[in-house]
Coordinates of C-alpha atoms in Angstrom, one line a residue:
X1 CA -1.1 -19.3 -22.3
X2 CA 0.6 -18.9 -25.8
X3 CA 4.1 -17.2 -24.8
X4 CA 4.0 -16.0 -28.4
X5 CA 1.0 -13.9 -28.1
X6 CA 2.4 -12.8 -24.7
X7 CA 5.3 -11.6 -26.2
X8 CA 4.2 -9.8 -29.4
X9 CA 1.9 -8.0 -26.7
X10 CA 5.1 -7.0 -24.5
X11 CA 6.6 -5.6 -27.5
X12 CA 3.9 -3.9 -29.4
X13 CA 4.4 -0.3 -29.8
X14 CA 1.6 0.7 -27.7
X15 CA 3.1 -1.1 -24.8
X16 CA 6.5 0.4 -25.5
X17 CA 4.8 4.1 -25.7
X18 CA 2.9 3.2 -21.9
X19 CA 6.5 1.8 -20.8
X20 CA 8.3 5.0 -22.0
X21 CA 5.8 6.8 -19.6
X22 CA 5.9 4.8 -16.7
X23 CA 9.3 5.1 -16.7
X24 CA 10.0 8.8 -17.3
X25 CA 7.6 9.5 -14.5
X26 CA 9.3 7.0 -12.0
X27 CA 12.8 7.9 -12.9
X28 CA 11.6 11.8 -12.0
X29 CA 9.5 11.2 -9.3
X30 CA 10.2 8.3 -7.5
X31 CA 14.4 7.7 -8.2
X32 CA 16.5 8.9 -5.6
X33 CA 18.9 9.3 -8.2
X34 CA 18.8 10.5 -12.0
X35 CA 21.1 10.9 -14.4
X36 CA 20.6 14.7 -16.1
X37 CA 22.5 14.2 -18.9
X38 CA 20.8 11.3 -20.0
X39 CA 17.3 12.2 -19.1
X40 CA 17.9 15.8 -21.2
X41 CA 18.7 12.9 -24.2
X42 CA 15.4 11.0 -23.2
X43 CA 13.4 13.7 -23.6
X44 CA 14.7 15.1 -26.8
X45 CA 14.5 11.8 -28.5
X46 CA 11.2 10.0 -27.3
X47 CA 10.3 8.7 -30.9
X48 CA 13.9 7.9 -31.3
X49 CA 13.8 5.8 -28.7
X50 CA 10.9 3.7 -29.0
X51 CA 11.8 2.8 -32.8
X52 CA 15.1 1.4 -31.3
X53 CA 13.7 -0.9 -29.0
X54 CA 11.3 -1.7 -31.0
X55 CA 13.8 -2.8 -33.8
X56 CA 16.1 -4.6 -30.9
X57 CA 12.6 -6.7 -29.8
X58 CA 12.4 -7.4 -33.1
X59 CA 15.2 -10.2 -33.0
X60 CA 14.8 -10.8 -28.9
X61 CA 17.6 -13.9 -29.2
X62 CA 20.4 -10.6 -30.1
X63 CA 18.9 -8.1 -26.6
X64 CA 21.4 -7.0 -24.3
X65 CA 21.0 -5.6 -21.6
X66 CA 23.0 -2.3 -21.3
X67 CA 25.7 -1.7 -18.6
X68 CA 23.8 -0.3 -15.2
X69 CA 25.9 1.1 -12.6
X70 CA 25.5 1.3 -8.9
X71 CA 25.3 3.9 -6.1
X72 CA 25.5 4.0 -2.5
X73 CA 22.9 6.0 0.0
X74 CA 23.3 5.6 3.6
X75 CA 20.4 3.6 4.7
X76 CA 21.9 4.1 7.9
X77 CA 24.8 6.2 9.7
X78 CA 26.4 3.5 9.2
X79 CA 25.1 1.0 6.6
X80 CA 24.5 2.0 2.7
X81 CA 21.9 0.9 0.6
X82 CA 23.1 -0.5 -2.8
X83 CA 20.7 0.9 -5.4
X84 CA 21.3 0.1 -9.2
X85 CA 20.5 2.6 -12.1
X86 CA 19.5 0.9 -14.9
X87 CA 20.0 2.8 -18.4
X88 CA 17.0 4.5 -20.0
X89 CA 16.4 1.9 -22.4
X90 CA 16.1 -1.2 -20.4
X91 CA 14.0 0.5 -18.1
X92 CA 11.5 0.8 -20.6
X93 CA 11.9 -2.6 -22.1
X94 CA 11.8 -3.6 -18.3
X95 CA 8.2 -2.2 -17.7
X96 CA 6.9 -3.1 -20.9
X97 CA 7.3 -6.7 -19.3
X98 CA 5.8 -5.8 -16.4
X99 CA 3.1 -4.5 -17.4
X100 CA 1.9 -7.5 -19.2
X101 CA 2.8 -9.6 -16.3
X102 CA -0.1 -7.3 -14.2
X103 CA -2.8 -7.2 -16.3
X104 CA -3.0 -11.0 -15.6
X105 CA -1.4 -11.4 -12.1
X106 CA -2.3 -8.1 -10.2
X107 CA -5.9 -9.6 -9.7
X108 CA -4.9 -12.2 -8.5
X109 CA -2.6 -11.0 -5.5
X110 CA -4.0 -11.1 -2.2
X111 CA -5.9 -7.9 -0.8
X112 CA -3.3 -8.4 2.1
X113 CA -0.4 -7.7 0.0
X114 CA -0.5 -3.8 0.4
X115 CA 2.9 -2.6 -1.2
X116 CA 3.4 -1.9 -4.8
X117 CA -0.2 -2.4 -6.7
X118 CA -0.9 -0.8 -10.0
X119 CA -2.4 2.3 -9.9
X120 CA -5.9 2.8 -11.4
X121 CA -8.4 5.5 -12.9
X122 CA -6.9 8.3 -14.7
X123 CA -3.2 8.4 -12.7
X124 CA -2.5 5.1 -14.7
X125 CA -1.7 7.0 -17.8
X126 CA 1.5 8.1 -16.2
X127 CA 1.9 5.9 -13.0
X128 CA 2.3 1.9 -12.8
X129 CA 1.8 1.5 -9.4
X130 CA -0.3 3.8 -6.9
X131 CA 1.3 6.0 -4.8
X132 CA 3.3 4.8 -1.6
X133 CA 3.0 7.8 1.0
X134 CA -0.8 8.6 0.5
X135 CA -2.1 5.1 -0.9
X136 CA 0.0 2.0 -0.2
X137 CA 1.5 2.6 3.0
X138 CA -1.9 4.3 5.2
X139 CA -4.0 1.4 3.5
X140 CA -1.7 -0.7 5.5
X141 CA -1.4 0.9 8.7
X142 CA -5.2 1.5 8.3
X143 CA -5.4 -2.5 8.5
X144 CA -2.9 -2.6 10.9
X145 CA -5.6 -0.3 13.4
X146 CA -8.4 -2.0 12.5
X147 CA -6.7 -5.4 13.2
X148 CA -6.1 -4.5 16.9
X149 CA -9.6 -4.3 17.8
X150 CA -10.0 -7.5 17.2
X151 CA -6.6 -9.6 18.6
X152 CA -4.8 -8.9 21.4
X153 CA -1.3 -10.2 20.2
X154 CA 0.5 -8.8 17.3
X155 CA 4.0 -10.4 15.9
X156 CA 5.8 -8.4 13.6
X157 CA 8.5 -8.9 11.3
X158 CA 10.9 -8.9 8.3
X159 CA 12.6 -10.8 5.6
X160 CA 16.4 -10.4 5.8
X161 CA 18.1 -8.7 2.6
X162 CA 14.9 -9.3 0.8
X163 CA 15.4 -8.0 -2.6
X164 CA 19.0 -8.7 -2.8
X165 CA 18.3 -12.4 -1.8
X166 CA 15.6 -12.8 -4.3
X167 CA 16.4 -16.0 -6.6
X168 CA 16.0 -15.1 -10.7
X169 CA 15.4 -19.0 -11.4
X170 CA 12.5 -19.3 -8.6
X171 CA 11.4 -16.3 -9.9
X172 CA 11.0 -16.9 -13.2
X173 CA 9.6 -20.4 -12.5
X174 CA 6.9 -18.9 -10.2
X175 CA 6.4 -16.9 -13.5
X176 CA 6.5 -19.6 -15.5
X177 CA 3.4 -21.4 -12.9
X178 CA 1.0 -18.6 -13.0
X179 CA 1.4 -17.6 -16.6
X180 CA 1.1 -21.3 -17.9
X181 CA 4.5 -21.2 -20.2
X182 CA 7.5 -23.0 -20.2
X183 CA 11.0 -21.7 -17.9
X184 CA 12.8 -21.8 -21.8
X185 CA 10.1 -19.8 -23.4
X186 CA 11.2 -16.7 -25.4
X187 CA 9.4 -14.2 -23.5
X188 CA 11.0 -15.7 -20.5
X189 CA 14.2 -15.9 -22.3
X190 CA 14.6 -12.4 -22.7
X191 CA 13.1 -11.3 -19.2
X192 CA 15.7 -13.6 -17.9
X193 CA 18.4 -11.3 -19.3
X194 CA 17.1 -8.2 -18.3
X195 CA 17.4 -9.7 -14.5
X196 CA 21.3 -10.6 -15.5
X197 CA 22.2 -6.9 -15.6
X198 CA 25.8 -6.2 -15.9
X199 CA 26.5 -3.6 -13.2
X200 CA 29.9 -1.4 -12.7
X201 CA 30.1 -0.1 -9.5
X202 CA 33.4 1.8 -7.8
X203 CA 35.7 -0.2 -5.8
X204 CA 36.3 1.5 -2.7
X205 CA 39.4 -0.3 -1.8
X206 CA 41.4 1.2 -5.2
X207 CA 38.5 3.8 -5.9
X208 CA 38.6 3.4 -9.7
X209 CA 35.5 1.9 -12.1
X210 CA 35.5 -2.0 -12.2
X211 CA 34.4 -4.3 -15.1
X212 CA 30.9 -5.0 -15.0
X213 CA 29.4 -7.6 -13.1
X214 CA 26.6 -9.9 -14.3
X215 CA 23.6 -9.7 -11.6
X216 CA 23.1 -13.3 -11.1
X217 CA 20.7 -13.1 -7.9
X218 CA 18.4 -10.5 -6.6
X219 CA 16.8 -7.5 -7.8
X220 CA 17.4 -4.1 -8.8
X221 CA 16.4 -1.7 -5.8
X222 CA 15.9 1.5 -7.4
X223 CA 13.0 1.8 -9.8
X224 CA 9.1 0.8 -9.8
X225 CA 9.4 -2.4 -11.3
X226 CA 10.9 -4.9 -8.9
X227 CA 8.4 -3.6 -6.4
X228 CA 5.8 -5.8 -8.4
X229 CA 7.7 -8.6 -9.5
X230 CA 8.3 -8.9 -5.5
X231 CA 5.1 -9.5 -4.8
X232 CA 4.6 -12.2 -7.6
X233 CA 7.5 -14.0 -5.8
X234 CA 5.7 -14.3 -2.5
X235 CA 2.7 -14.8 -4.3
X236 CA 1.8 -18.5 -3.0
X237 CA 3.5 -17.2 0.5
X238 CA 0.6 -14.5 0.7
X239 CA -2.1 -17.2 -0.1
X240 CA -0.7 -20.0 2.2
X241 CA -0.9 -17.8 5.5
X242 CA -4.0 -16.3 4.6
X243 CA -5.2 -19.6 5.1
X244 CA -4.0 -20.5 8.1
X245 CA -6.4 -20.3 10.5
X246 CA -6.8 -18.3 14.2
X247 CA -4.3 -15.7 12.3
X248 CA -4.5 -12.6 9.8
X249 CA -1.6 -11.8 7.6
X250 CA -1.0 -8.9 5.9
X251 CA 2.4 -7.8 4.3
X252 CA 4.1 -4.9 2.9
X253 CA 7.0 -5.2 0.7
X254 CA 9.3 -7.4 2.8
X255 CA 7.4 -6.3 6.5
X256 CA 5.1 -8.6 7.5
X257 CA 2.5 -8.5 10.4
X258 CA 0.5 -11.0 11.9
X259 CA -2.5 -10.9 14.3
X260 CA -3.6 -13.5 16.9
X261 CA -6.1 -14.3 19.9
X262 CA -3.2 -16.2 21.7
X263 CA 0.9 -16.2 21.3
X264 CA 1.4 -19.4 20.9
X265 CA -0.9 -19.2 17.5
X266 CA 0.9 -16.5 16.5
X267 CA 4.7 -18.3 17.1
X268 CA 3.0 -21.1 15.1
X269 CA 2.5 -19.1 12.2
X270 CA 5.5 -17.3 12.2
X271 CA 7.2 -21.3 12.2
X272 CA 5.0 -21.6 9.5
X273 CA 5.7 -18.0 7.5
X274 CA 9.6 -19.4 8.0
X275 CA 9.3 -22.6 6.0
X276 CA 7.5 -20.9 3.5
X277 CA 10.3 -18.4 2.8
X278 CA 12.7 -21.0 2.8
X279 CA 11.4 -22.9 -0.2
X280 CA 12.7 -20.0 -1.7
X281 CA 15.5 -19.3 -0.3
X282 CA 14.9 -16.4 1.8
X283 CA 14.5 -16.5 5.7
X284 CA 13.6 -14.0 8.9
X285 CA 15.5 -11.4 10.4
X286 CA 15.7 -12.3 13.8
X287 CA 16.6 -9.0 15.2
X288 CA 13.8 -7.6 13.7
X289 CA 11.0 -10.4 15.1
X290 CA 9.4 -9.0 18.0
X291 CA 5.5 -9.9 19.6
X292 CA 3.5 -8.0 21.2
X293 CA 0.8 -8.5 23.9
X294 CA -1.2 -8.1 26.9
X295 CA -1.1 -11.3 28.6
X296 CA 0.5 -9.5 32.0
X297 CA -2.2 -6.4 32.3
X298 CA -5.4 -8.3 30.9
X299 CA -4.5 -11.0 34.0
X300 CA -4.7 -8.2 36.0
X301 CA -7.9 -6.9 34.6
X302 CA -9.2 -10.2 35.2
X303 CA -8.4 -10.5 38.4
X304 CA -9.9 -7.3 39.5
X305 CA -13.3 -7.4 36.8
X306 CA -14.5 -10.9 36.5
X307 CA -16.7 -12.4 39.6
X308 CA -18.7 -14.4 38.0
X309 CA -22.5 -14.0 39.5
X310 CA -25.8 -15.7 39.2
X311 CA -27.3 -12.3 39.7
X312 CA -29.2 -10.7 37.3
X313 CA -25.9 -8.1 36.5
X314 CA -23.7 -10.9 35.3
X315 CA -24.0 -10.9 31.7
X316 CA -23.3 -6.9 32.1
X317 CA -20.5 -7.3 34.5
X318 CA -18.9 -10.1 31.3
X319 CA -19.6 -7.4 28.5
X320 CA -18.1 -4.7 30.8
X321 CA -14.9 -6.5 31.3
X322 CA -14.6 -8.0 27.8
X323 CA -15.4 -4.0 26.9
X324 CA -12.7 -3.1 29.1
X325 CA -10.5 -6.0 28.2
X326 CA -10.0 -4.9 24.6
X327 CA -9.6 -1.1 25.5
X328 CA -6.4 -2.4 27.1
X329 CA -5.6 -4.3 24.8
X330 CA -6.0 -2.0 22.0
X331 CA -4.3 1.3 23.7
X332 CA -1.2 -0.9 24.8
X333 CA -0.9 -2.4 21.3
X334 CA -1.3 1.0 19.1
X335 CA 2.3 2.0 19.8
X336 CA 3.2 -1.0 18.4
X337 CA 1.6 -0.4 14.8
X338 CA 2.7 1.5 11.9
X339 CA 1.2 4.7 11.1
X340 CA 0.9 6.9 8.3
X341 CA 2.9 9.4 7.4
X342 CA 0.7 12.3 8.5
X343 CA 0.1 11.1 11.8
X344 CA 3.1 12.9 13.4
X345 CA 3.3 15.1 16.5
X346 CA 6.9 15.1 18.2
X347 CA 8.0 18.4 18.7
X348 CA 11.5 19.5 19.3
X349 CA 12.8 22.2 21.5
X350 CA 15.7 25.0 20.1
X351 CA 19.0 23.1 20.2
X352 CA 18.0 19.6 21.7
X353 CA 20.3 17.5 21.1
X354 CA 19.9 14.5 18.3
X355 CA 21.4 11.2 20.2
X356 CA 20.2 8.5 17.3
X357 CA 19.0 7.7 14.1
X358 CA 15.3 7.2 14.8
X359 CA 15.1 11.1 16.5
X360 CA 17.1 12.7 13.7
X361 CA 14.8 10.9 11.4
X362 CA 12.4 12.3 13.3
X363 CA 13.1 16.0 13.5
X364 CA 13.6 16.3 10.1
X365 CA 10.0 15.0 9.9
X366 CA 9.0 17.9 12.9
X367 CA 10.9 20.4 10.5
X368 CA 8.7 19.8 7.7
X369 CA 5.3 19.7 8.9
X370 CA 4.2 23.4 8.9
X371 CA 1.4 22.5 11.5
X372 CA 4.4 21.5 14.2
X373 CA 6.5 24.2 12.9
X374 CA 5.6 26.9 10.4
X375 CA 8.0 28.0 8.2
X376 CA 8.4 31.4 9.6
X377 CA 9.7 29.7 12.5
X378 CA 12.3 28.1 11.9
X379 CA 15.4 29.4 13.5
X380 CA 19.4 29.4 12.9
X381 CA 19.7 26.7 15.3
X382 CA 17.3 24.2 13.2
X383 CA 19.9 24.7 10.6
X384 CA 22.7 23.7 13.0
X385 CA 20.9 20.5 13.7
X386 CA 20.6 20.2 9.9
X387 CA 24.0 20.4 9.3
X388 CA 24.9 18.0 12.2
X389 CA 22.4 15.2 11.0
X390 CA 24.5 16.0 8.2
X391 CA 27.7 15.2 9.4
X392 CA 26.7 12.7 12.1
X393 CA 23.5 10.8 11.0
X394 CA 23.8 10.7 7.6
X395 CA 20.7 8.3 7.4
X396 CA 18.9 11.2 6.9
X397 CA 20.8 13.2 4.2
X398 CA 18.0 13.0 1.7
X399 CA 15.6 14.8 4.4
X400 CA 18.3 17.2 5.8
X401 CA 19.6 18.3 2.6
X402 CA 16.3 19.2 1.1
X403 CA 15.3 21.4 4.2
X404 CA 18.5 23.2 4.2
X405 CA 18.2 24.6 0.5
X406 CA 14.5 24.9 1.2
X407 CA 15.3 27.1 3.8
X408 CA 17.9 29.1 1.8
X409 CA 15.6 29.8 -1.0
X410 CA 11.9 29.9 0.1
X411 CA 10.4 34.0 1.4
X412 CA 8.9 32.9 4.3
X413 CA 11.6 31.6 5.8
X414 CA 13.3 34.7 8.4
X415 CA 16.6 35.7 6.9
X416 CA 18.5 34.9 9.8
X417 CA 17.6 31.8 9.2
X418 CA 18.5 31.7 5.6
X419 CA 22.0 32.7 6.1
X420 CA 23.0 30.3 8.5
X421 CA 21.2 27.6 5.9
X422 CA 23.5 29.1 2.9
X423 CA 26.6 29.3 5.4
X424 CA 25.8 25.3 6.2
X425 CA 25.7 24.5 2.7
X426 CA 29.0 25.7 1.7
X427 CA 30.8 23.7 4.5
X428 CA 28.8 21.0 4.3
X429 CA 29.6 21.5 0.3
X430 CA 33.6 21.6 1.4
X431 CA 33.5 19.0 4.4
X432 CA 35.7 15.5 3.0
X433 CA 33.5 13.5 5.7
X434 CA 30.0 13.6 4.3
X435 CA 29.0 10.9 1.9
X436 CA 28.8 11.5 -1.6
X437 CA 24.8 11.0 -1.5
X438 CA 24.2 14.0 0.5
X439 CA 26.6 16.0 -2.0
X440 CA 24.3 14.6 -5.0
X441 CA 21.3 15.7 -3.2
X442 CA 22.7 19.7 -2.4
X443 CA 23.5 20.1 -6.1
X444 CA 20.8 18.3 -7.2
X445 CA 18.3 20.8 -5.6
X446 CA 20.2 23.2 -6.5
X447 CA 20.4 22.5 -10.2
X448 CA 16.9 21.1 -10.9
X449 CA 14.4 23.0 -12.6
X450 CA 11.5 24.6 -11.1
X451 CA 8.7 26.7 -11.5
X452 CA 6.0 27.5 -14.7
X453 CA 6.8 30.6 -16.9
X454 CA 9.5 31.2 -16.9
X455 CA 11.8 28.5 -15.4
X456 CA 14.2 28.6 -12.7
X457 CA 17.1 27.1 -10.6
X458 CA 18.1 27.7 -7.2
X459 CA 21.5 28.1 -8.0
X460 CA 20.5 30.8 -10.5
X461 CA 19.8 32.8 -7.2
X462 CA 23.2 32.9 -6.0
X463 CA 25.4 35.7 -6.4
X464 CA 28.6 35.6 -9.3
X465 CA 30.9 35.1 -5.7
X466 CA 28.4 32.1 -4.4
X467 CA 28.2 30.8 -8.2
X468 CA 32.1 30.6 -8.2
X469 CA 32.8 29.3 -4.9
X470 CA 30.3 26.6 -6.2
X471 CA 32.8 25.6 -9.4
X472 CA 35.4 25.9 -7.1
X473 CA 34.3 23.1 -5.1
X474 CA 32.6 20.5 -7.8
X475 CA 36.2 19.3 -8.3
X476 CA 37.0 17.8 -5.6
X477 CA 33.7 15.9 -5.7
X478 CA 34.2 14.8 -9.0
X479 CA 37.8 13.1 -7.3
X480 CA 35.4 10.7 -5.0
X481 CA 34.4 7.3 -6.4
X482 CA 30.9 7.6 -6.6
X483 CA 28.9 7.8 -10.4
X484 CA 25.9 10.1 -8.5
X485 CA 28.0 12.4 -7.7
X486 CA 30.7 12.7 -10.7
X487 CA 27.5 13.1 -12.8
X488 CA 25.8 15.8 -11.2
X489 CA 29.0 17.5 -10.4
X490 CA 29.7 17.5 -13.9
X491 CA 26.0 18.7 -14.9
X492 CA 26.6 21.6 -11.9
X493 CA 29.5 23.3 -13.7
X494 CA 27.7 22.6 -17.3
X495 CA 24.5 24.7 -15.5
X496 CA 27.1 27.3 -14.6
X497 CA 28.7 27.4 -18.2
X498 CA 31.3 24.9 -18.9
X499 CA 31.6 24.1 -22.2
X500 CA 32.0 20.7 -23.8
X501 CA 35.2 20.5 -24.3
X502 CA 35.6 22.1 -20.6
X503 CA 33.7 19.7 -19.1
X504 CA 36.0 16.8 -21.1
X505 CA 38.8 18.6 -20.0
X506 CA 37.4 18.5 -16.1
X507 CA 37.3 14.7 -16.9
X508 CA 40.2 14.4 -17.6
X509 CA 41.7 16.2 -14.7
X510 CA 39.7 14.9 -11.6
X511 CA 37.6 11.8 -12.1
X512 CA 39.4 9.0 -10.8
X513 CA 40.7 6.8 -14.0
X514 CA 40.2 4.7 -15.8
X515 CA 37.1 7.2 -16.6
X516 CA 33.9 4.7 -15.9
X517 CA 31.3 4.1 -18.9
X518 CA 28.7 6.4 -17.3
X519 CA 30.9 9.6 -17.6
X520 CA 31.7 8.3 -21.0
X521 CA 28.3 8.0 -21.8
X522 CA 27.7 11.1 -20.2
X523 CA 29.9 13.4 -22.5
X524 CA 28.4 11.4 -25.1
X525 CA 24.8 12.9 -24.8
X526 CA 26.4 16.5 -25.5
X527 CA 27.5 15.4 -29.1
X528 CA 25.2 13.5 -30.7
X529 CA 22.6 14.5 -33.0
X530 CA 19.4 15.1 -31.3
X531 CA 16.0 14.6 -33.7
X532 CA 14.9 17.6 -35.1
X533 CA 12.4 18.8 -32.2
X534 CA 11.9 21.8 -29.4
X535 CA 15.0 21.7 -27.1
X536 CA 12.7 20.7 -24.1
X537 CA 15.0 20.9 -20.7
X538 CA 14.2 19.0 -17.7
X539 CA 11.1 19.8 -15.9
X540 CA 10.7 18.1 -12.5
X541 CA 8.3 20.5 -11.3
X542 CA 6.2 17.5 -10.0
X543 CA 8.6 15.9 -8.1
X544 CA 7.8 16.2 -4.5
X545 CA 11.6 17.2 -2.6
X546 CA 10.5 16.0 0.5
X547 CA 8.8 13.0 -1.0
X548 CA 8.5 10.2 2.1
X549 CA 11.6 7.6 1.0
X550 CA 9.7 4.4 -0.7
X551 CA 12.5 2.3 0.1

């Protein structure tokens, strides 16, 4: 392929004006974090934008990459995630790549590689890749049901630290293979550089802003792109265990299944899936490896079922069993499957208590199906067990803090019920031991804008005394070392009236120093000149709060 032609196609305007898109939509739908200040820049300045990057691309030997910075949510209660946001700008120049890269490779992944496929039909305007919750992931679990008819043993299992262990040289020289062009090619150059993202992130130990640090390995959980550049990686992984044979493979993201008449077929392949993974420097997590069978109950059913006869009956009695054979095999293996997100049915009783991750991940779920629990049900004591997931399973934040200002806000929740949310929300606002995601997410609801004609914000529904007992409190979260939640903190009190030179002067007072490029580049949004066009505010009327997490 000429990597000339490739790259004048990444960086024609049209594919600059598609990447602008793709990224404004993932950044509000799909981020579990976005910067307001520099989104209400964004969309002030969209032509501004693309004529700079396009002048940047224009010499591709000068592009920089612009400082990212990192944040932290709890994937666990008591493991975080690290998640890097890139700026604006490089996200775009970021897709723009990528979506070049699909228009030749997506076609060629395998139909067994579920996760992260471009989207198609009119949602491609404004979407790269189809939609995880009611695409993607049921496609796979649909598989995965289909698949148990057939096999009585089912191995499952993951890639340990996947995206983080992800090699940028193997990747760009799988790249390099399926596109035909050379490792030192310019287009490869400069992709190469946007993977070496310098990246400030707190230290915790002193809890100031270090100096960036170049991204040498892995990639950058947090946006739409890597999602598909994962998938080119395990590209020749895909195809070399769809060929194995007495097996089928099917993968999503970093989970991988695979399906087998016998186990020791399956433990070959999963040998087999290992040195794969290897090659490129990735491996198993063994904790998460696990097989599934029926070897115990269909000896048992064979035991009791199959006499083999001369009679004219045998050939029914054989179909009978093997009838019977896979309805075992099948009922004791669904368990074991994923499923969809709308296949859900555990019901919780008034103040049981949570004892784990997996059930307050699960009641969370029971609190926002309206056919387990309508709306006008919800009690006082739901919002207890909100506010305790809060505090003790913080895995969950993202879930519990959306259903406690849903429940403060919405009319057909029972105002009993609404109280106790608003009374959990100010001391879970004013409690030092939650972490600073689920602060970002409160304020973030509460400062987002909803609605048609005319717009709105939760917090415009508090009262003067609620309102001020809110700027009361931001302070001390802007104190904690954490860019999410300086940023909205900062964003809250502008919502609520600070001026610029207040909210310099809160700086100044309160975010841990040295003061870290983002808040810097923050402040710096409210002074520039903004192109000559409507004053359009953020509308993220779209974004689905309790959106099923992608990640």
């Amino acid at each position: 392929m000429d990597h000339i032609r490739l790259f004048n196609q990444i960086r024609d305007s049209k594919t600059i004006e598609r990447a602008f898109r793709y990224a404004l939509f993932d950044r509000i739908n799909n981020d579990y974090y976005f910067d307001y200040f520099e989104m209400r820049y964004v969309f002030r300045n969209e032509k501004a934008i693309i004529s700079e990057l396009l002048e940047e691309l224009e010499t591709p030997e000068k592009y920089i990459p612009r400082p990212a910075y990192a944040y932290y949510p709890p994937k666990t209660d008591l493991c975080y995630r690290r998640m890097i946001y890139i700026p604006f700008k490089d996200l775009v120049v970021r897709y723009a790549f990528v979506i070049i890269f699909a228009e030749y490779l997506d076609c060629e992944l395998s139909p067994y590689c579920f996760a992260n496929r471009r989207a198609i039909g009119e949602r491609a305007t404004d979407e790269f890749l189809k939609q995880f919750a009611t695409e993607t992931w049921p496609a796979f679990c649909h598989w995965q049901h289909d698949s148990i008819e057939k096999y009585p043993v089912l191995l499952r299992t993951d890639i340990s630290a996947f995206y983080d262990s992800i090699s940028h040289d193997y990747l760009i020289q799988t790249i390099a293979k399926e596109l035909s062009i050379d490792e030192d090619s310019i287009v490869l150059s400069v992709f190469r550089s946007l993977l070496r993202i310098p990246v400030i992130s707190y230290s915790q130990l002193s809890r100031t802003p270090q100096e960036p640090q170049v991204q040498r390995q892995g990639l950058t959980i947090g946006n739409g792109t890597e999602g598909f550049l994962a998938n080119v990686y395990l590209k020749n992984v895909d195809e070399a265990m769809e060929k194995l044979p007495g097996i089928e493979f099917g993968r999503y993201n970093d989970d991988m299944r695979i399906f087998s008449h016998k186990r020791e077929i399956a433990l070959h392949a999963v040998l087999a899936l290992q040195e794969l993974l290897l090659t490129k420097g990735l491996n198993l997590n063994s904790s998460k490896t696990q097989i599934a069978e029926n070897a115990e109950q269909l000896e048992k059913l064979r035991s009791k079922i199959y006499q083999p006869s001369p009679s004219e009956g045998a050939q029914d009695e054989v179909e009978e069993e093997e009838a019977i054979t896979q309805e075992v095999v099948t009922n004791n293996l669904l368990h074991e499957i994923d499923k969809p997100f709308d296949v859900f049915d555990r019901r919780f009783e008034l103040n049981e208590p949570i004892h784990k991750h997996s059930n307050a991940k699960k009641f969370c779920k029971f609190l926002k199906d309206p056919e387990l629990l309508p709306r006008s049900e919800r009690r006082p004591e739901h919002m207890l067990t909100l506010g305790n997931i809060l505090t003790q399973w913080q895995g969950n934040g993202r879930s519990a803090s959306w259903l406690i200002i849903q429940s403060i806000f919405w009319k057909d929740i029972p105002q009993d019920t609404q109280r106790t949310a608003k009374k959990i929300l100010f001391e879970v606002l004013q409690n030092q031991e939650i972490d600073a995601y689920s602060y970002y997410r409160l304020l973030h609801h509460l400062v987002k804008r909803r609605g048609k004609t005319p717009k709105f914000r939760y917090i415009d529904k508090l009262s003067n005394d609620e309102k001020q007992k809110i700027q009361v409190i931001v302070p001390s979260l802007l104190q904690k070392p954490a860019f999410e939640l300086n940023l909205i903190g900062l964003y809250t009190l502008k919502v609520l009236g600070a001026s610029h030179n207040e909210l310099s002067e809160y700086v100044q007072i309160h975010v841990p120093k040295p003061v870290g490029e983002p808040i810097k580049k923050a402040l710096s949004y409210l002074v520039e000149p903004i192109e000559n066009l409507p004053a359009l505010e953020i509308d993220t009327e779209e974004e689905p709060d309790d959106r099923p997490e992608a990640y």
